[in-house]
């Protein structure tokens, strides 16, 4: 019988992976240190979740939780480009040391498959779009480098230790439960809360930078497919939608959906930022059966509806 563990399972993306897993099993182990994850992200599925508070930076505190686990989804991380510049030490420790610890624990527990949340930031600024897996990486921030090191460790644990791993380079995931309140929050969560408060968001740079915004349920669905696919151990795939939208376009679209007109403020560009990002999804479709279901309009609408409900004063 398969037994699943999700690191970072109380987080924005991890809690969606847990929800999808609970459609096929009645118990999922979650290892989370609650640095950004929250118990309330798992509220209505709590009865199926075996929640273990533990920090992946400490091998001795996590290894026991992996015993008997067949499939691990490693999503625990400090997932911010700017935070890796302002606070490089915790970022390095979680994203590199923590990933190494998770892999050691998986090796020790004879885990069958590890699916890893890698990052499209590893590409840096490529001359050609969309970005394909064969391009040479060019990390522009500590975070991008750390996530790339994690990928290399995944591959090594397959080739040297026989742990099957699959790395998925996430492309700007958005959707319900993304926390808009931190200075490091993902841009769409910030846009949503600004819009609902009728406040102007601050766009860093000219707003013409673009991203392949990918709905959280599509990414979580791909994680589950990567856990089952045959003949892919040690490989890395893009986990994007294939589209590309500038921040200015998305803000205009959100204002249109809400029937308002609010001019954003513009600030200086952010250090470590990639200019454009767009996934080539062909390999993930071919080898993993990737089939994103949500158009940007559908994803934005569902997300906006969720924020409208969840940000409502009690
Ligand atoms: C995001 C993810 C990262 C993931 C990567 C994959 C978050 C927080 N980070 O990085 O984990 O690995 O995608 O591609 O989800 N911006 C503003 N105003 C704001 C916030 C951001 O203009 O208030 C701009 C940024 O300068 C950047 C763009 O929006 O140009 C996206 O920023 P952000 O949402 O932080 O994501 P990435 O840095 O692309």
PDB file of C-alpha atoms in Angstrom, residues 7-12 30-41 51-58 74-80 83 87 90-91 93-95 98 177 179 181-185:
ATOM      1  CA  UNK A   7       6.948  18.279   3.488  1.00  0.00           C
ATOM      2  CA  UNK A   8       5.521  21.783   3.622  1.00  0.00           C
ATOM      3  CA  UNK A   9       2.075  20.177   3.528  1.00  0.00           C
ATOM      4  CA  UNK A  10       0.531  23.001   5.582  1.00  0.00           C
ATOM      5  CA  UNK A  11       1.657  25.555   3.011  1.00  0.00           C
ATOM      6  CA  UNK A  12      -0.136  27.069   0.045  1.00  0.00           C
ATOM      7  CA  UNK A  30       2.541  16.238   6.781  1.00  0.00           C
ATOM      8  CA  UNK A  31       5.912  17.513   8.008  1.00  0.00           C
ATOM      9  CA  UNK A  32       5.857  21.297   8.412  1.00  0.00           C
ATOM     10  CA  UNK A  33       7.623  23.777  10.679  1.00  0.00           C
ATOM     11  CA  UNK A  34       4.814  26.340  10.307  1.00  0.00           C
ATOM     12  CA  UNK A  35       7.256  29.068   9.297  1.00  0.00           C
ATOM     13  CA  UNK A  36       4.848  29.962   6.517  1.00  0.00           C
ATOM     14  CA  UNK A  37       2.454  26.993   6.575  1.00  0.00           C
ATOM     15  CA  UNK A  38      -0.684  27.197   8.683  1.00  0.00           C
ATOM     16  CA  UNK A  39      -2.862  24.557  10.303  1.00  0.00           C
ATOM     17  CA  UNK A  40      -5.943  26.372   8.976  1.00  0.00           C
ATOM     18  CA  UNK A  41      -4.808  25.582   5.402  1.00  0.00           C
ATOM     19  CA  UNK A  51       0.455  16.531  11.209  1.00  0.00           C
ATOM     20  CA  UNK A  52       4.043  16.498  12.488  1.00  0.00           C
ATOM     21  CA  UNK A  53       5.656  19.807  13.456  1.00  0.00           C
ATOM     22  CA  UNK A  54       9.299  19.493  12.470  1.00  0.00           C
ATOM     23  CA  UNK A  55      11.956  21.576  10.741  1.00  0.00           C
ATOM     24  CA  UNK A  56      13.763  19.945   7.800  1.00  0.00           C
ATOM     25  CA  UNK A  57      16.988  21.708   8.804  1.00  0.00           C
ATOM     26  CA  UNK A  58      17.382  19.078  11.553  1.00  0.00           C
ATOM     27  CA  UNK A  74       9.165  17.679  -0.920  1.00  0.00           C
ATOM     28  CA  UNK A  75       7.632  21.151  -0.938  1.00  0.00           C
ATOM     29  CA  UNK A  76       9.034  22.592   2.298  1.00  0.00           C
ATOM     30  CA  UNK A  77      11.191  25.623   1.470  1.00  0.00           C
ATOM     31  CA  UNK A  78      11.667  29.328   2.036  1.00  0.00           C
ATOM     32  CA  UNK A  79      10.232  30.120  -1.381  1.00  0.00           C
ATOM     33  CA  UNK A  80      11.216  33.720  -1.985  1.00  0.00           C
ATOM     34  CA  UNK A  83      14.148  36.911   1.008  1.00  0.00           C
ATOM     35  CA  UNK A  87      18.213  36.724   4.657  1.00  0.00           C
ATOM     36  CA  UNK A  90      17.901  30.572   6.649  1.00  0.00           C
ATOM     37  CA  UNK A  91      17.104  30.387   2.953  1.00  0.00           C
ATOM     38  CA  UNK A  93      19.745  26.133   5.269  1.00  0.00           C
ATOM     39  CA  UNK A  94      16.148  25.258   4.428  1.00  0.00           C
ATOM     40  CA  UNK A  95      16.479  25.017   0.689  1.00  0.00           C
ATOM     41  CA  UNK A  98      16.905  20.799   4.375  1.00  0.00           C
ATOM     42  CA  UNK A 177      -4.525  29.992   0.342  1.00  0.00           C
ATOM     43  CA  UNK A 179      -0.754  34.304   1.945  1.00  0.00           C
ATOM     44  CA  UNK A 181       0.358  39.456   4.099  1.00  0.00           C
ATOM     45  CA  UNK A 182       4.139  39.077   4.004  1.00  0.00           C
ATOM     46  CA  UNK A 183       6.596  41.422   2.328  1.00  0.00           C
ATOM     47  CA  UNK A 184       7.695  38.319   0.374  1.00  0.00           C
ATOM     48  CA  UNK A 185       4.211  37.286  -0.796  1.00  0.00           C
TER      49      UNK A 185
END
